CSV table of C-alpha atoms in Angstrom, one decimal:
chain,number,residue,atom,x,y,z
A,293,MET,CA,9.3,4.3,-5.3
A,294,ALA,CA,6.6,1.9,-4.3
A,295,ILE,CA,3.3,3.2,-3.2
A,296,ARG,CA,1.2,2.6,-0.1
A,297,ILE,CA,-2.4,1.5,-0.4
A,298,LEU,CA,-5.4,1.8,1.9
A,299,VAL,CA,-8.1,-0.8,1.2
A,300,GLY,CA,-11.6,-0.4,2.6
A,301,VAL,CA,-13.3,-3.6,3.7
A,302,LYS,CA,-16.9,-3.7,4.7
A,303,ARG,CA,-18.5,-6.5,6.8
A,304,ALA,CA,-21.7,-7.1,4.9
A,305,ILE,CA,-24.5,-9.7,5.0
A,306,ASP,CA,-23.2,-12.7,3.1
A,307,TYR,CA,-24.2,-12.8,-0.5
A,308,ALA,CA,-25.9,-16.3,-0.1
A,309,VAL,CA,-28.2,-15.1,2.7
A,310,LYS,CA,-31.8,-14.4,2.0
A,311,VAL,CA,-32.2,-11.0,3.5
A,312,GLN,CA,-35.3,-10.3,5.6
A,313,VAL,CA,-36.9,-7.1,6.5
A,314,LYS,CA,-37.6,-6.6,10.3
A,315,THR,CA,-41.3,-6.8,11.1
A,316,ASP,CA,-41.4,-3.2,12.2
A,317,LYS,CA,-39.8,-2.2,8.9
A,318,THR,CA,-36.9,-0.3,10.6
A,319,GLY,CA,-34.2,-2.3,8.9
A,320,VAL,CA,-33.2,-5.8,7.9
A,321,VAL,CA,-32.5,-8.7,10.2
A,322,THR,CA,-28.8,-8.9,10.9
A,323,GLU,CA,-28.8,-10.9,14.2
A,324,GLY,CA,-27.6,-14.5,13.7
A,325,VAL,CA,-27.1,-13.9,10.0
A,326,LYS,CA,-23.9,-14.9,8.3
A,327,HIS,CA,-21.7,-11.9,7.4
A,328,SER,CA,-18.6,-11.8,5.2
A,329,MET,CA,-16.4,-9.4,3.4
A,330,ASN,CA,-18.3,-7.4,0.8
A,331,PRO,CA,-17.4,-9.1,-2.5
A,332,PHE,CA,-16.4,-5.9,-4.3
A,333,ASP,CA,-14.0,-5.2,-1.4
A,334,GLU,CA,-12.5,-8.7,-1.8
A,335,ILE,CA,-11.7,-7.6,-5.4
A,336,ALA,CA,-10.1,-4.4,-4.0
A,337,VAL,CA,-8.0,-6.4,-1.5
A,338,GLU,CA,-7.0,-8.8,-4.3
A,339,GLU,CA,-5.9,-5.9,-6.6
A,340,ALA,CA,-3.9,-4.4,-3.8
A,341,ILE,CA,-2.1,-7.7,-3.2
A,342,ARG,CA,-1.4,-8.1,-6.9
A,343,LEU,CA,0.1,-4.6,-7.0
A,344,LYS,CA,2.3,-5.6,-4.0
A,345,GLU,CA,3.3,-8.8,-5.8
A,346,LYS,CA,4.3,-6.7,-8.8
A,347,LYS,CA,6.4,-4.6,-6.4
A,348,VAL,CA,4.3,-1.5,-7.3
A,349,ALA,CA,3.0,-1.3,-3.7
A,350,GLN,CA,5.1,-1.6,-0.6
A,351,GLU,CA,2.4,-1.6,2.1
A,352,ILE,CA,-1.3,-2.5,2.2
A,353,ILE,CA,-3.4,-1.2,5.1
A,354,ALA,CA,-6.9,-2.5,5.5
A,355,VAL,CA,-9.6,-0.4,7.2
A,356,SER,CA,-13.0,-1.3,8.4
A,357,CYS,CA,-15.6,0.7,10.3
A,358,GLY,CA,-18.1,-0.9,12.6
A,359,PRO,CA,-18.6,-3.3,15.5
A,360,THR,CA,-16.0,-5.7,17.0
A,361,GLN,CA,-17.0,-8.4,14.4
A,362,CYS,CA,-15.4,-6.2,11.7
A,363,GLN,CA,-12.1,-7.5,13.1
A,364,GLU,CA,-13.0,-10.9,11.5
A,365,THR,CA,-13.3,-9.1,8.1
A,366,LEU,CA,-10.0,-7.4,8.7
A,367,ARG,CA,-8.4,-10.7,9.6
A,368,THR,CA,-9.5,-12.0,6.3
A,369,ALA,CA,-7.9,-9.0,4.5
A,370,LEU,CA,-4.7,-9.6,6.5
A,371,ALA,CA,-4.8,-13.3,5.7
A,372,LEU,CA,-5.1,-12.5,2.0
A,373,GLY,CA,-2.1,-10.3,2.2
A,374,ALA,CA,-2.7,-6.9,3.8
A,375,ASP,CA,0.2,-5.9,6.1
A,376,ARG,CA,-1.8,-4.3,8.9
A,377,ALA,CA,-5.3,-3.4,9.8
A,378,ILE,CA,-7.1,-0.4,11.3
A,379,HIS,CA,-10.4,-1.0,13.0
A,380,VAL,CA,-12.6,2.1,13.5
A,381,GLU,CA,-14.9,0.9,16.2
A,382,ILE,CA,-18.6,2.0,15.9
A,383,ASN,CA,-21.3,0.3,17.9
A,384,GLY,CA,-25.0,0.2,18.6
A,385,LYS,CA,-27.2,3.0,17.4
A,386,ASP,CA,-24.2,4.8,15.9
A,387,TYR,CA,-23.5,1.8,13.7
A,388,GLU,CA,-27.1,1.2,12.7
A,389,THR,CA,-27.4,4.8,11.5
A,390,LEU,CA,-24.0,5.0,9.9
A,391,GLN,CA,-24.1,6.5,6.5
A,392,PRO,CA,-21.7,6.6,3.5
A,393,LEU,CA,-20.8,10.3,4.2
A,394,ALA,CA,-19.5,9.4,7.7
A,395,ILE,CA,-17.7,6.3,6.3
A,396,SER,CA,-16.1,8.5,3.6
A,397,LYS,CA,-14.9,11.0,6.2
A,398,LEU,CA,-13.4,8.2,8.3
A,399,ILE,CA,-11.6,6.7,5.3
A,400,ALA,CA,-10.4,10.1,4.1
A,401,ALA,CA,-9.1,10.8,7.6
A,402,VAL,CA,-7.2,7.4,7.8
A,403,ALA,CA,-5.9,8.0,4.2
A,404,LYS,CA,-4.4,11.4,5.3
A,405,LYS,CA,-3.1,10.0,8.6
A,406,GLU,CA,-1.3,7.2,7.0
A,407,SER,CA,-0.3,9.3,4.0
A,408,VAL,CA,-1.2,6.6,1.4
A,409,ASP,CA,-0.9,7.1,-2.3
A,410,LEU,CA,-4.0,5.1,-3.3
A,411,VAL,CA,-7.4,4.3,-1.7
A,412,LEU,CA,-8.8,1.1,-3.2
A,413,LEU,CA,-12.5,0.5,-2.5
A,414,GLY,CA,-15.3,-1.7,-3.8
A,415,LYS,CA,-17.6,0.2,-6.0
A,416,GLN,CA,-20.5,-0.5,-3.7
A,417,ALA,CA,-21.5,-2.8,-0.9
A,418,ILE,CA,-23.9,-5.6,-1.7
A,419,ASP,CA,-26.1,-4.8,1.3
A,420,ASP,CA,-27.1,-1.2,0.9
A,421,ASP,CA,-26.0,-0.8,-2.8
A,422,CYS,CA,-25.2,2.9,-2.1
A,423,ASN,CA,-22.3,3.3,-4.5
A,424,GLN,CA,-21.3,6.6,-2.9
A,425,THR,CA,-18.2,6.1,-0.7
A,426,GLY,CA,-15.4,6.1,-3.3
A,427,GLN,CA,-16.8,9.2,-4.9
A,428,MET,CA,-17.1,11.1,-1.6
A,429,VAL,CA,-13.7,10.0,-0.4
A,430,ALA,CA,-12.2,11.4,-3.6
A,431,GLY,CA,-14.2,14.6,-3.1
A,432,LEU,CA,-13.2,15.0,0.6
A,433,LEU,CA,-9.5,14.6,-0.2
A,434,SER,CA,-9.7,16.5,-3.5
A,435,TRP,CA,-8.0,13.5,-5.2
A,436,PRO,CA,-8.9,12.3,-8.7
A,437,GLN,CA,-11.1,9.2,-8.9
A,438,ALA,CA,-11.3,6.3,-11.2
A,439,LEU,CA,-14.5,4.4,-10.7
A,440,PHE,CA,-15.7,0.9,-11.7
A,441,ALA,CA,-12.2,-0.3,-12.6
A,442,SER,CA,-11.8,-3.4,-14.7
A,443,LYS,CA,-8.1,-3.0,-15.2
A,444,VAL,CA,-5.5,-1.1,-13.3
A,445,ASP,CA,-1.9,-0.2,-14.3
A,446,ILE,CA,0.3,1.9,-12.1
A,447,LYS,CA,3.5,3.5,-13.3
A,448,ASP,CA,5.5,6.5,-12.2
A,449,LYS,CA,2.8,7.7,-9.7
A,450,LYS,CA,0.1,7.6,-12.4
A,451,ALA,CA,-2.7,5.1,-12.7
A,452,GLU,CA,-4.1,3.9,-16.0
A,453,VAL,CA,-7.6,2.6,-15.3
A,454,MET,CA,-10.0,0.8,-17.7
A,455,ARG,CA,-13.5,1.6,-16.5
A,456,GLU,CA,-16.7,-0.2,-17.1
A,457,ILE,CA,-19.2,2.2,-18.7
A,458,ASP,CA,-22.5,1.8,-20.5
A,459,GLY,CA,-22.0,-0.4,-23.6
A,460,GLY,CA,-18.2,-0.7,-23.3
A,461,SER,CA,-15.2,0.6,-21.5
A,462,GLU,CA,-13.0,3.7,-21.4
A,463,THR,CA,-9.4,4.1,-20.2
A,464,ILE,CA,-8.4,7.1,-18.2
A,465,ARG,CA,-5.2,8.2,-16.6
A,466,VAL,CA,-5.1,9.8,-13.1
A,467,LYS,CA,-2.3,11.1,-11.0
A,468,LEU,CA,-1.7,9.6,-7.6
A,469,PRO,CA,-2.8,10.0,-4.9
A,470,ALA,CA,-6.1,8.8,-6.2
A,471,VAL,CA,-9.2,6.8,-5.3
A,472,ILE,CA,-10.0,3.7,-7.4
A,473,THR,CA,-13.2,1.7,-7.0
A,474,THR,CA,-13.4,-1.9,-8.3
A,475,ASP,CA,-15.9,-3.5,-10.6
A,476,LEU,CA,-16.7,-7.2,-10.9
A,477,ARG,CA,-14.4,-8.0,-13.8
A,478,LEU,CA,-11.2,-6.5,-12.3
A,479,ASN,CA,-9.9,-9.8,-11.0
A,480,GLN,CA,-10.8,-13.2,-9.4
A,481,PRO,CA,-10.0,-12.9,-5.7
A,482,ARG,CA,-8.0,-15.7,-4.0
A,483,PHE,CA,-9.3,-17.4,-0.9
A,484,ALA,CA,-7.8,-17.4,2.6
A,485,ASN,CA,-6.4,-20.7,3.7
A,486,LEU,CA,-5.8,-21.9,7.3
A,487,PRO,CA,-2.1,-21.0,7.6
A,488,SER,CA,-2.8,-17.5,6.2
A,489,ILE,CA,-5.6,-16.9,8.7
A,490,GLN,CA,-3.4,-18.1,11.6
A,491,LYS,CA,-0.5,-15.9,10.3
A,492,ALA,CA,-3.0,-13.0,10.1
A,493,LYS,CA,-3.8,-13.4,13.7
A,494,LYS,CA,-0.2,-12.4,14.4
A,495,LYS,CA,-0.3,-9.3,12.3
A,496,PRO,CA,-0.9,-5.9,13.9
A,497,MET,CA,-4.4,-4.5,14.1
A,498,ALA,CA,-4.9,-1.0,15.5
A,499,LYS,CA,-8.2,0.1,17.0
A,500,MET,CA,-9.5,3.7,17.0
A,501,SER,CA,-12.7,5.6,17.4
A,502,PRO,CA,-14.2,8.2,15.0
A,503,SER,CA,-13.3,10.9,17.6
A,504,ASP,CA,-9.7,9.8,17.4
A,505,LEU,CA,-9.9,10.7,13.8
A,506,GLY,CA,-11.8,13.9,14.5
A,507,VAL,CA,-14.8,12.8,12.5
A,508,ASP,CA,-18.4,13.4,13.3
A,509,ILE,CA,-20.5,10.4,12.3
A,510,LYS,CA,-23.9,12.0,12.9
A,511,PRO,CA,-26.4,10.8,10.3
A,512,HIS,CA,-27.7,13.3,7.8
A,513,GLN,CA,-30.5,11.2,6.4
A,514,GLU,CA,-33.4,9.5,8.1
A,515,TYR,CA,-34.5,6.1,7.0
A,516,LEU,CA,-38.3,6.0,6.8
A,517,SER,CA,-39.2,2.5,5.9
A,518,TYR,CA,-37.8,-0.8,4.5
A,519,GLU,CA,-40.0,-2.9,2.2
A,520,GLU,CA,-39.5,-6.4,0.9
A,521,PRO,CA,-39.9,-6.9,-2.8
A,522,PRO,CA,-43.6,-7.8,-3.6
A,523,LYS,CA,-44.3,-11.5,-3.0
A,524,ARG,CA,-44.7,-13.6,-6.1
A,525,GLN,CA,-48.4,-14.4,-6.7
A,526,GLY,CA,-48.5,-18.1,-7.3
A,527,GLY,CA,-48.8,-19.5,-10.8
A,528,GLY,CA,-51.0,-22.2,-12.3
A,529,ARG,CA,-50.4,-25.3,-14.4
A,530,VAL,CA,-52.0,-25.9,-17.8
A,531,SER,CA,-52.4,-29.3,-19.3
A,532,SER,CA,-52.1,-28.5,-23.0
A,533,VAL,CA,-50.9,-25.9,-25.5
A,534,ASP,CA,-54.5,-25.2,-26.4
A,535,GLU,CA,-55.4,-24.5,-22.8
A,536,LEU,CA,-52.4,-22.1,-22.5
A,537,ILE,CA,-53.4,-20.2,-25.6
A,538,SER,CA,-57.0,-19.9,-24.5
A,539,LYS,CA,-55.9,-18.7,-21.1
A,540,LEU,CA,-53.6,-16.1,-22.6
A,541,LYS,CA,-56.4,-14.9,-24.9
A,542,GLU,CA,-58.7,-14.7,-21.9
A,543,LYS,CA,-56.2,-12.4,-20.2
A,544,GLY,CA,-55.9,-10.4,-23.4
A,545,LEU,CA,-52.2,-11.2,-23.6
A,546,VAL,CA,-52.1,-12.5,-27.2
B,139,MET,CA,-21.8,-35.2,17.0
B,140,SER,CA,-18.7,-36.1,18.9
B,141,VAL,CA,-15.6,-34.0,18.5
B,142,LYS,CA,-12.5,-35.4,17.1
B,143,PRO,CA,-9.8,-35.9,19.8
B,144,CYS,CA,-6.5,-34.2,19.0
B,145,GLU,CA,-4.8,-37.6,19.0
B,146,LEU,CA,-7.0,-38.7,16.2
B,147,ILE,CA,-6.3,-35.5,14.2
B,148,LEU,CA,-2.6,-36.0,14.7
B,149,HIS,CA,-2.7,-39.7,13.7
B,150,GLN,CA,-5.1,-39.4,10.8
B,151,LEU,CA,-4.6,-35.9,9.4
B,152,LEU,CA,-1.1,-34.8,10.3
B,153,PRO,CA,1.4,-37.5,9.5
B,154,PRO,CA,4.9,-36.9,10.8
B,155,VAL,CA,7.0,-34.6,8.6
B,156,ARG,CA,10.6,-35.5,8.6
B,157,ARG,CA,13.0,-32.6,8.5
B,158,ALA,CA,10.1,-30.5,9.8
B,159,CYS,CA,11.7,-27.3,8.4
B,160,LEU,CA,14.9,-26.3,6.6
B,161,LEU,CA,16.2,-24.7,9.8
B,162,LEU,CA,15.5,-27.9,11.8
B,163,PRO,CA,16.4,-30.9,9.7
B,164,GLU,CA,16.9,-33.0,12.8
B,165,LEU,CA,13.3,-32.8,14.0
B,166,THR,CA,10.3,-34.8,12.9
B,167,LEU,CA,7.0,-33.2,13.7
B,168,SER,CA,3.3,-33.7,13.0
B,169,ILE,CA,2.6,-30.2,11.6
B,170,LEU,CA,0.9,-28.6,8.7
B,171,THR,CA,3.2,-27.7,5.8
B,172,SER,CA,2.6,-26.6,2.3
B,173,SER,CA,3.0,-30.2,1.1
B,174,HIS,CA,-0.2,-31.1,3.0
B,175,PRO,CA,-3.6,-30.8,1.2
B,176,LEU,CA,-5.2,-28.9,4.1
B,177,TRP,CA,-2.7,-26.1,3.5
B,178,HIS,CA,-4.3,-25.4,0.1
B,179,ILE,CA,-8.1,-25.4,0.7
B,180,PRO,CA,-10.2,-22.5,2.0
B,181,TYR,CA,-10.0,-21.7,5.7
B,182,GLU,CA,-13.6,-22.9,6.5
B,183,GLU,CA,-13.1,-26.3,4.9
B,184,ALA,CA,-9.8,-26.8,6.7
B,185,MET,CA,-11.4,-25.9,10.0
B,186,ALA,CA,-14.2,-28.3,9.4
B,187,LYS,CA,-11.7,-31.1,8.7
B,188,LEU,CA,-9.7,-30.3,11.8
B,189,ASP,CA,-12.9,-29.8,13.8
B,190,ARG,CA,-11.4,-27.0,15.9
B,191,SER,CA,-10.4,-23.3,15.6
B,192,ASP,CA,-7.0,-21.7,16.1
B,193,PRO,CA,-4.7,-24.8,15.9
B,194,TRP,CA,-1.6,-22.8,16.7
B,195,TRP,CA,0.1,-26.1,17.5
B,196,ALA,CA,-0.3,-27.3,14.0
B,197,PHE,CA,2.4,-24.9,12.7
B,198,LEU,CA,6.0,-24.3,13.4
B,199,TRP,CA,6.2,-20.6,13.8
B,200,PRO,CA,9.4,-18.7,12.8
B,201,GLY,CA,10.2,-17.8,16.4
B,202,SER,CA,10.0,-21.4,17.4
B,203,GLN,CA,12.2,-22.5,14.4
B,204,GLY,CA,14.9,-20.0,15.5
B,205,LEU,CA,14.6,-20.9,19.2
B,206,ALA,CA,14.9,-24.6,18.6
B,207,ARG,CA,17.8,-24.1,16.3
B,208,TYR,CA,19.6,-21.9,18.8
B,209,VAL,CA,19.0,-24.5,21.6
B,210,LEU,CA,20.3,-27.3,19.4
B,211,ASP,CA,23.4,-25.2,18.5
B,212,ASN,CA,24.2,-24.2,22.0
B,213,LYS,CA,23.9,-27.4,24.0
B,214,SER,CA,26.4,-26.2,26.6
B,215,LEU,CA,23.8,-23.5,27.6
B,216,ILE,CA,21.1,-26.1,28.0
B,217,ARG,CA,22.8,-29.1,29.5
B,218,GLY,CA,21.7,-29.9,33.0
B,219,ARG,CA,19.1,-27.0,33.0
B,220,TYR,CA,15.5,-26.9,34.3
B,221,VAL,CA,13.7,-25.5,31.3
B,222,LEU,CA,10.3,-23.9,31.0
B,223,ASP,CA,8.9,-23.5,27.4
B,224,ILE,CA,6.1,-20.9,27.5
B,225,GLY,CA,3.5,-21.2,24.8
B,226,CYS,CA,5.2,-24.4,23.5
B,227,GLY,CA,2.8,-24.9,20.5
B,228,CYS,CA,3.9,-28.0,18.6
B,229,GLY,CA,6.7,-28.4,21.2
B,230,ALA,CA,9.7,-28.0,18.9
B,231,SER,CA,11.7,-25.9,21.3
B,232,ALA,CA,10.9,-28.1,24.3
B,233,ILE,CA,11.9,-31.1,22.3
B,234,ALA,CA,15.1,-29.3,21.2
B,235,ALA,CA,15.9,-28.5,24.9
B,236,LYS,CA,15.5,-32.2,25.8
B,237,ILE,CA,17.7,-33.3,22.9
B,238,ALA,CA,20.3,-30.7,24.0
B,239,GLY,CA,20.5,-32.3,27.4
B,240,ALA,CA,18.2,-30.3,29.7
B,241,THR,CA,17.7,-32.2,32.9
B,242,ASN,CA,14.0,-31.3,33.1
B,243,VAL,CA,11.7,-29.7,30.6
B,244,THR,CA,8.2,-28.3,31.3
B,245,ALA,CA,6.1,-27.6,28.3
B,246,ASN,CA,3.4,-25.0,28.9
B,247,ASP,CA,0.6,-23.9,26.6
B,248,ILE,CA,-2.8,-22.6,27.5
B,249,ASP,CA,-4.4,-24.0,24.3
B,250,LYS,CA,-7.5,-25.9,25.4
B,251,GLY,CA,-8.6,-27.1,22.1
B,252,LYS,CA,-11.9,-28.8,22.2
B,253,GLN,CA,-12.8,-29.8,25.8
B,254,LEU,CA,-12.8,-33.6,25.8
B,255,PHE,CA,-13.8,-34.6,29.2
B,256,TYR,CA,-14.3,-38.2,28.2
B,257,SER,CA,-10.7,-38.5,27.2
B,258,CYS,CA,-9.7,-37.5,30.7
B,259,ASN,CA,-11.2,-40.5,32.6
B,260,ILE,CA,-9.9,-42.7,35.3
B,261,ILE,CA,-6.9,-44.2,33.6
B,262,ASN,CA,-4.6,-45.0,36.6
B,263,HIS,CA,-6.6,-42.5,38.6
B,264,CYS,CA,-4.3,-39.8,37.4
B,265,CYS,CA,-6.5,-37.9,35.1
B,266,LEU,CA,-4.3,-35.2,33.6
B,267,PHE,CA,-6.2,-33.2,31.2
B,268,LEU,CA,-4.0,-32.0,28.3
B,269,GLY,CA,-5.1,-29.3,25.8
B,270,ASP,CA,-4.4,-29.8,22.1
B,271,ALA,CA,-1.0,-28.1,22.1
B,272,LEU,CA,0.2,-30.3,24.9
B,273,ILE,CA,-1.1,-33.4,23.3
B,274,ALA,CA,0.7,-32.4,20.1
B,275,THR,CA,3.9,-31.7,22.1
B,276,ARG,CA,3.7,-35.1,23.7
B,277,HIS,CA,3.1,-36.7,20.4
B,278,ASN,CA,5.9,-34.8,18.7
B,279,ALA,CA,8.3,-35.6,21.6
B,280,ARG,CA,7.7,-39.3,21.0
B,281,LEU,CA,8.4,-38.9,17.3
B,282,ASN,CA,11.9,-37.6,18.3
B,283,ASP,CA,12.5,-40.2,21.1
B,284,VAL,CA,12.4,-37.8,24.0
B,285,THR,CA,10.2,-37.4,26.9
B,286,ILE,CA,8.9,-34.0,28.2
B,287,ASN,CA,9.0,-34.1,32.0
B,288,LYS,CA,6.0,-32.0,32.8
B,289,PHE,CA,3.0,-30.5,31.0
B,290,SER,CA,1.3,-27.4,32.2
B,291,SER,CA,-1.7,-25.6,30.8
B,292,ASP,CA,-1.8,-22.9,33.4
B,293,ASN,CA,-1.8,-19.3,32.2
B,294,LEU,CA,1.7,-18.7,33.7
B,295,ILE,CA,2.2,-15.3,32.2
B,296,GLN,CA,-0.6,-14.0,34.4
B,297,ASN,CA,1.2,-14.8,37.5
B,298,PRO,CA,4.9,-15.4,36.8
B,299,SER,CA,6.2,-14.9,40.3
B,300,LEU,CA,4.1,-17.8,41.6
B,301,THR,CA,5.4,-20.0,38.8
B,302,PHE,CA,9.0,-19.2,39.6
B,303,GLN,CA,8.5,-19.7,43.3
B,304,ASN,CA,6.8,-23.1,43.0
B,305,ASP,CA,8.8,-24.7,40.3
B,306,LYS,CA,12.5,-25.3,40.0
B,307,ILE,CA,13.3,-23.5,36.8
B,308,ASP,CA,16.5,-21.9,35.7
B,309,LEU,CA,15.9,-21.3,32.0
B,310,LEU,CA,12.9,-19.8,30.4
B,311,ILE,CA,12.4,-20.1,26.7
B,312,ILE,CA,9.9,-18.1,24.7
B,313,GLY,CA,9.3,-18.5,20.9
B,314,ASP,CA,7.2,-16.1,18.9
B,315,MET,CA,4.8,-15.1,21.6
B,316,CYS,CA,4.8,-11.3,21.2
B,317,TYR,CA,2.2,-11.0,18.4
B,318,ASP,CA,-0.2,-8.6,20.0
B,319,ASP,CA,0.2,-5.7,22.4
B,320,GLN,CA,-1.5,-7.4,25.3
B,321,LEU,CA,0.6,-10.6,25.0
B,322,ALA,CA,3.8,-8.6,24.5
B,323,LYS,CA,3.1,-6.6,27.7
B,324,GLN,CA,2.6,-9.9,29.6
B,325,ILE,CA,5.8,-11.3,28.2
B,326,LEU,CA,7.6,-8.2,29.2
B,327,HIS,CA,6.4,-8.6,32.7
B,328,LEU,CA,7.4,-12.3,32.6
B,329,ILE,CA,10.9,-11.5,31.5
B,330,ILE,CA,11.4,-8.9,34.2
B,331,THR,CA,10.1,-11.3,36.9
B,332,ALA,CA,12.4,-14.0,35.6
B,333,HIS,CA,15.3,-11.7,35.6
B,334,GLN,CA,14.6,-10.8,39.2
B,335,SER,CA,14.4,-14.4,40.1
B,336,HIS,CA,17.8,-15.1,38.4
B,337,ILE,CA,16.2,-17.2,35.7
B,338,HIS,CA,18.0,-17.0,32.4
B,339,VAL,CA,15.7,-16.1,29.4
B,340,LEU,CA,16.0,-17.0,25.8
B,341,LEU,CA,13.5,-15.4,23.4
B,342,ALA,CA,13.1,-15.7,19.7
B,343,ASP,CA,11.1,-13.3,17.5
B,344,PRO,CA,11.0,-12.5,13.8
B,345,GLY,CA,10.6,-8.8,14.5
B,346,ARG,CA,6.9,-8.6,15.2
B,347,TYR,CA,5.5,-5.1,15.7
B,348,SER,CA,4.4,-5.6,19.3
B,349,PHE,CA,7.8,-7.2,20.2
B,350,LYS,CA,9.7,-4.2,18.9
B,351,SER,CA,7.4,-1.5,20.3
B,352,ILE,CA,6.8,-3.1,23.7
B,353,VAL,CA,9.4,-5.6,24.8
B,354,MET,CA,12.5,-4.2,23.0
B,355,ASN,CA,11.5,-0.7,23.8
B,356,GLN,CA,11.6,-1.5,27.5
B,357,LEU,CA,14.4,-4.1,27.7
B,358,LYS,CA,17.0,-2.5,25.4
B,359,ASP,CA,19.5,-2.5,28.2
B,360,LYS,CA,18.6,-5.8,29.8
B,361,MET,CA,18.6,-8.1,26.7
B,362,LYS,CA,21.1,-8.6,24.0
B,363,ARG,CA,20.8,-10.2,20.6
B,364,ALA,CA,22.7,-13.5,20.7
B,365,CYS,CA,22.1,-14.7,17.2
B,366,GLU,CA,20.1,-14.2,14.0
B,367,TYR,CA,18.8,-16.9,11.6
B,368,PRO,CA,17.4,-16.3,8.1
B,369,ILE,CA,13.8,-17.4,7.5
B,370,ILE,CA,14.5,-19.9,4.7
B,371,ASP,CA,11.4,-22.0,4.9
B,372,HIS,CA,9.1,-20.9,2.1
B,373,ASP,CA,6.0,-21.7,4.2
B,374,TYR,CA,6.8,-18.9,6.6
B,375,VAL,CA,8.2,-16.3,4.3
B,376,GLU,CA,6.2,-13.1,5.1
B,377,SER,CA,7.1,-9.9,3.5
B,378,ASP,CA,7.9,-8.1,6.7
B,379,PHE,CA,10.2,-10.7,8.2
B,380,GLN,CA,13.5,-11.9,6.8
B,381,THR,CA,15.2,-13.2,10.0
B,382,ILE,CA,14.6,-14.6,13.4
B,383,GLN,CA,16.5,-13.0,16.2
B,384,ILE,CA,17.4,-14.7,19.4
B,385,TRP,CA,17.6,-12.5,22.5
B,386,THR,CA,19.0,-13.4,25.9
B,387,THR,CA,19.0,-11.7,29.3
């Protein structure tokens, strides 16, 4: 019996954008900045599609929480091969203060509602680097978790997952339903072409609110300040090796 | 930078495809297929080449494939008719209706494409502005040696009764339009209004969610399934759909 997969896709600031902290230090500049699907989530979507291609999975549901623009991210997931999408709409202040615990509760609620067998998530988002959601979803659902996956095999309602750990890898087996988070080496995601995006626009996308799912998204942490990394203090040029050595000696570095 | 007119796109980027799809070997259409390089590059690059978003008219959607096939296979139902093709896209069904002997065919599509006011100048003082889909339809009709009688870019589904009052129409054809809830609701209303105005309706759909949940749910008693075709064209094989169903009032 083929399984059903829920894939989380986050709309994050594009990896190629140079992120800037707002002048009042209350956050980073997001207006007019290119966003795209969090790269770790692309890997999760890709893995789900491969499981479907292997007939291990029968249905892939993509979920994203945030403003209307998240629908573009969901379209990309649909274009890549997800069957349908769920957009949990969160706007304005609620979105700005949205934290991993709230996201985890939302994803857990959708996972229950859709009675999926597997939740596939990126290990973290490249914008806030929290690395919390997968773990908390597993906790909230009391499901086993297999984090930082670099290889996934699913057979007879069990997942064998190779995990990236310090200095090597380990392989674990978990029973489904379970939560798996993806690491960089799991796969090489495909890209969406024009026909797949146009086809995706004809696929179903359901919209709901956190209250539809019975989830309170109130923040539990307060963000105090955002700081940019220290600016690089300019360097200088030396004309010869001798000059370099004497400068290094001067600074007591050799 | 000036935008590329749709004519230019059709002539330079989308050469005519003979036997446009396996279900419609008799049609030649300028559409994107998997044998075209644009099919295989990332979305953003293809959009940049085409210089426009949402080129629905560059594809032959399963519903339109089935609808055009049915029209060509049932010429007796079409001959002498005044046909309106709603959401004509690349125009396959409108062209099929003309080939099947319809007296008058109106192709309708609200696709505006890129607004090209300079292309709509004072040629013969009849400056008919055509959106991309209608330009593609006209182009494709020429490829198949037929002439579409009338082009309309009005949003007819918003006010169907007006359309049916003003134009002489006795057959409404709809291919693959019910792909979201809002559109499906409008199509439902359109079919009901057409039915009341004694206009025959032919609709083709591959079993899209909104069609089943909205249109079929309401019109179970009013519409019957006339025919079913398999989706054999590899370009349009999607896991959820295996067939295209033709429904009639």
